PDB file of C-alpha atoms in Angstrom:
ATOM      1  CA  MET A  26       0.000  -0.070   0.010  1.00 48.00           C
ATOM      2  CA  SER A  27       1.411   3.448  -0.921  1.00 52.00           C
ATOM      3  CA  SER A  28       2.191   5.946   1.818  1.00 50.00           C
ATOM      4  CA  LEU A  29      -0.218   8.346   0.286  1.00 43.00           C
ATOM      5  CA  ARG A  30      -3.153   5.871   0.233  1.00 48.00           C
ATOM      6  CA  LEU A  31      -2.274   4.924   3.872  1.00 38.00           C
ATOM      7  CA  ALA A  32      -2.126   8.506   4.964  1.00 40.00           C
ATOM      8  CA  PHE A  33      -5.596   9.071   3.247  1.00 40.00           C
ATOM      9  CA  LEU A  34      -7.048   6.003   5.028  1.00 40.00           C
ATOM     10  CA  ILE A  35      -5.826   7.026   8.381  1.00 43.00           C
ATOM     11  CA  ALA A  36      -7.181  10.592   7.894  1.00 42.00           C
ATOM     12  CA  ALA A  37     -10.551   9.208   6.804  1.00 42.00           C
ATOM     13  CA  ALA A  38     -10.768   6.829   9.824  1.00 41.00           C
ATOM     14  CA  SER A  39      -9.737   9.606  12.187  1.00 41.00           C
ATOM     15  CA  SER A  40     -12.495  11.954  10.919  1.00 40.00           C
ATOM     16  CA  ILE A  41     -15.089   9.289  11.208  1.00 38.00           C
ATOM     17  CA  PHE A  42     -14.101   8.464  14.842  1.00 40.00           C
ATOM     18  CA  ALA A  43     -13.978  12.245  15.516  1.00 38.00           C
ATOM     19  CA  LEU A  44     -17.489  13.024  14.258  1.00 38.00           C
ATOM     20  CA  PRO A  45     -19.478  12.087  17.460  1.00 39.00           C
ATOM     21  CA  ALA A  46     -17.324  14.349  19.658  1.00 40.00           C
ATOM     22  CA  PHE A  47     -17.069  17.026  17.222  1.00 42.00           C
ATOM     23  CA  ALA A  48     -20.773  17.306  16.218  1.00 45.00           C
ATOM     24  CA  ALA A  49     -22.440  18.037  19.502  1.00 61.00           C
ATOM     25  CA  ALA A  50     -26.083  18.297  18.599  1.00 80.00           C
ATOM     26  CA  GLU A  51     -27.544  21.812  18.647  1.00 88.00           C
ATOM     27  CA  SER A  52     -30.990  22.313  20.191  1.00 94.00           C
ATOM     28  CA  SER A  53     -33.128  25.104  21.572  1.00 96.00           C
ATOM     29  CA  TYR A  54     -32.958  25.939  25.254  1.00 96.00           C
ATOM     30  CA  VAL A  55     -34.544  28.223  27.765  1.00 96.00           C
ATOM     31  CA  TYR A  56     -31.904  29.244  30.208  1.00 94.00           C
ATOM     32  CA  CYS A  57     -32.557  30.889  33.603  1.00 92.00           C
ATOM     33  CA  ASP A  58     -31.723  31.393  37.181  1.00 87.00           C
ATOM     34  CA  ASN A  59     -33.928  28.840  38.999  1.00 80.00           C
ATOM     35  CA  GLY A  60     -33.799  30.552  42.372  1.00 81.00           C
ATOM     36  CA  LEU A  61     -31.756  27.987  44.232  1.00 81.00           C
ATOM     37  CA  ARG A  62     -28.974  29.341  46.440  1.00 83.00           C
ATOM     38  CA  CYS A  63     -26.148  27.294  47.928  1.00 83.00           C
ATOM     39  CA  LEU A  64     -23.445  27.592  50.551  1.00 81.00           C
ATOM     40  CA  LYS A  65     -20.868  25.500  48.899  1.00 80.00           C
ATOM     41  CA  ALA A  66     -19.833  25.607  44.961  1.00 76.00           C
ATOM     42  CA  PRO A  67     -20.640  24.170  42.586  1.00 80.00           C
ATOM     43  CA  CYS A  68     -24.200  25.255  43.062  1.00 82.00           C
ATOM     44  CA  PRO A  69     -27.007  24.284  40.536  1.00 85.00           C
ATOM     45  CA  SER A  70     -28.593  27.811  40.626  1.00 88.00           C
ATOM     46  CA  ASN A  71     -29.134  27.747  36.882  1.00 92.00           C
ATOM     47  CA  SER A  72     -30.922  25.445  34.659  1.00 93.00           C
ATOM     48  CA  ALA A  73     -31.759  25.062  30.918  1.00 95.00           C
ATOM     49  CA  LEU A  74     -34.801  23.390  29.536  1.00 95.00           C
ATOM     50  CA  ASP A  75     -34.040  21.517  26.184  1.00 96.00           C
ATOM     51  CA  LEU A  76     -37.073  22.266  24.179  1.00 96.00           C
ATOM     52  CA  ALA A  77     -36.533  19.158  21.786  1.00 95.00           C
ATOM     53  CA  THR A  78     -36.602  16.661  24.614  1.00 95.00           C
ATOM     54  CA  GLY A  79     -38.313  18.479  27.607  1.00 94.00           C
ATOM     55  CA  LYS A  80     -35.199  17.578  29.707  1.00 95.00           C
ATOM     56  CA  ILE A  81     -33.957  20.138  32.305  1.00 93.00           C
ATOM     57  CA  ILE A  82     -30.290  20.330  32.761  1.00 93.00           C
ATOM     58  CA  LYS A  83     -29.562  21.479  36.319  1.00 90.00           C
ATOM     59  CA  GLY A  84     -26.443  23.318  37.310  1.00 91.00           C
ATOM     60  CA  VAL A  85     -25.660  24.436  33.892  1.00 93.00           C
ATOM     61  CA  SER A  86     -23.544  27.669  33.156  1.00 92.00           C
ATOM     62  CA  ILE A  87     -23.857  29.634  29.847  1.00 92.00           C
ATOM     63  CA  ASP A  88     -21.220  30.564  27.419  1.00 93.00           C
ATOM     64  CA  ALA A  89     -22.593  33.385  25.436  1.00 92.00           C
ATOM     65  CA  SER A  90     -19.267  34.408  23.908  1.00 92.00           C
ATOM     66  CA  GLY A  91     -20.241  32.844  20.632  1.00 92.00           C
ATOM     67  CA  LEU A  92     -23.378  34.748  20.053  1.00 94.00           C
ATOM     68  CA  PRO A  93     -23.493  37.183  17.071  1.00 94.00           C
ATOM     69  CA  GLN A  94     -22.845  40.921  17.905  1.00 93.00           C
ATOM     70  CA  ALA A  95     -26.490  41.810  17.586  1.00 91.00           C
ATOM     71  CA  ASP A  96     -27.499  38.956  19.839  1.00 91.00           C
ATOM     72  CA  LYS A  97     -24.834  40.036  22.356  1.00 89.00           C
ATOM     73  CA  ALA A  98     -26.276  43.536  22.411  1.00 88.00           C
ATOM     74  CA  ILE A  99     -29.843  42.138  23.372  1.00 87.00           C
ATOM     75  CA  THR A 100     -28.358  40.118  26.223  1.00 85.00           C
ATOM     76  CA  ASP A 101     -26.103  43.023  27.498  1.00 81.00           C
ATOM     77  CA  GLN A 102     -29.056  45.369  27.708  1.00 75.00           C
ATOM     78  CA  SER A 103     -31.077  43.415  30.431  1.00 76.00           C
ATOM     79  CA  ASP A 104     -31.441  40.174  32.292  1.00 83.00           C
ATOM     80  CA  VAL A 105     -33.117  38.253  29.448  1.00 85.00           C
ATOM     81  CA  LEU A 106     -30.553  35.699  29.472  1.00 81.00           C
ATOM     82  CA  TYR A 107     -30.985  34.738  33.022  1.00 84.00           C
ATOM     83  CA  SER A 108     -34.686  35.250  33.403  1.00 88.00           C
ATOM     84  CA  GLY A 109     -35.703  32.610  30.892  1.00 91.00           C
ATOM     85  CA  ARG A 110     -37.248  35.296  28.500  1.00 92.00           C
ATOM     86  CA  ILE A 111     -35.430  34.097  25.352  1.00 94.00           C
ATOM     87  CA  VAL A 112     -34.813  30.978  23.618  1.00 96.00           C
ATOM     88  CA  VAL A 113     -31.136  30.344  22.580  1.00 96.00           C
ATOM     89  CA  ARG A 114     -29.789  27.863  20.002  1.00 97.00           C
ATOM     90  CA  GLY A 115     -26.690  26.000  21.137  1.00 97.00           C
ATOM     91  CA  SER A 116     -25.312  22.842  22.486  1.00 96.00           C
ATOM     92  CA  ILE A 117     -24.620  21.358  26.061  1.00 96.00           C
ATOM     93  CA  GLU A 118     -20.934  20.284  26.734  1.00 96.00           C
ATOM     94  CA  GLN A 119     -19.064  19.263  29.699  1.00 95.00           C
ATOM     95  CA  ARG A 120     -16.188  21.389  30.880  1.00 94.00           C
ATOM     96  CA  THR A 121     -13.754  20.936  33.709  1.00 93.00           C
ATOM     97  CA  GLN A 122     -13.804  23.661  36.278  1.00 89.00           C
ATOM     98  CA  THR A 123     -11.609  24.078  39.392  1.00 90.00           C
ATOM     99  CA  ILE A 124     -13.575  25.199  42.474  1.00 86.00           C
ATOM    100  CA  THR A 125     -11.677  25.675  45.734  1.00 87.00           C
ATOM    101  CA  GLY A 126      -8.963  23.446  44.401  1.00 90.00           C
ATOM    102  CA  LYS A 127     -11.186  20.541  43.251  1.00 91.00           C
ATOM    103  CA  ASP A 128     -11.947  19.611  39.648  1.00 93.00           C
ATOM    104  CA  TYR A 129     -15.487  19.318  38.578  1.00 91.00           C
ATOM    105  CA  SER A 130     -16.965  18.278  35.275  1.00 93.00           C
ATOM    106  CA  LEU A 131     -19.861  20.671  34.775  1.00 93.00           C
ATOM    107  CA  PRO A 132     -22.397  21.144  31.926  1.00 95.00           C
ATOM    108  CA  TRP A 133     -22.129  24.443  29.888  1.00 95.00           C
ATOM    109  CA  LEU A 134     -24.709  25.643  27.365  1.00 96.00           C
ATOM    110  CA  VAL A 135     -22.792  27.034  24.610  1.00 96.00           C
ATOM    111  CA  ALA A 136     -24.995  29.545  22.900  1.00 95.00           C
ATOM    112  CA  THR A 137     -24.764  30.367  19.182  1.00 96.00           C
ATOM    113  CA  ARG A 138     -27.814  32.500  18.506  1.00 96.00           C
ATOM    114  CA  ILE A 139     -31.063  33.902  19.991  1.00 95.00           C
ATOM    115  CA  VAL A 140     -34.077  32.208  18.432  1.00 95.00           C
ATOM    116  CA  ARG A 141     -37.101  34.014  19.774  1.00 95.00           C
ATOM    117  CA  THR A 142     -38.891  35.056  22.998  1.00 94.00           C
ATOM    118  CA  ALA A 143     -39.715  32.198  25.229  1.00 94.00           C
ATOM    119  CA  GLN A 144     -43.353  31.320  26.025  1.00 94.00           C
ATOM    120  CA  ASP A 145     -44.592  31.345  29.646  1.00 91.00           C
ATOM    121  CA  SER A 146     -45.025  27.601  29.485  1.00 92.00           C
ATOM    122  CA  GLU A 147     -41.206  27.268  28.642  1.00 92.00           C
ATOM    123  CA  ARG A 148     -40.261  29.121  31.698  1.00 89.00           C
ATOM    124  CA  LYS A 149     -41.894  26.750  34.200  1.00 86.00           C
ATOM    125  CA  HIS A 150     -38.539  25.494  35.451  1.00 84.00           C
ATOM    126  CA  CYS A 151     -37.293  29.072  36.339  1.00 83.00           C
ATOM    127  CA  SER A 152     -37.943  30.761  39.541  1.00 70.00           C
ATOM    128  CA  SER A 153     -41.091  32.832  40.124  1.00 47.00           C
ATOM    129  CA  ARG A 154     -40.016  35.403  37.531  1.00 43.00           C
TER     130      ARG A 154
END
């Protein structure tokens, strides 16, 4: 087998095995402060409702750094992001975070855009806001 063909096969196989990790499925989420307060970190004081599955992800943080500039302007103007007033598109990923010297694998909602205003029924997992 030629070295060029071998290199191609290795590259193809690597990309196939990398696909599940690379292609985190995007969904629509309602993210908010759920009203829970803790004395010790990490604290599950934020949650996100996955609108596709109905699953509530507790203790999730949000990374809004990937939002388009126009969407960042909306989130900077008020507390819409933390009050569950908007639906964001994104994916959940696990990130390691060190809190008081201990490593934790915690969920992060990586937001890619604002989709629309959330409906009241989609905000039920939020605190009384």
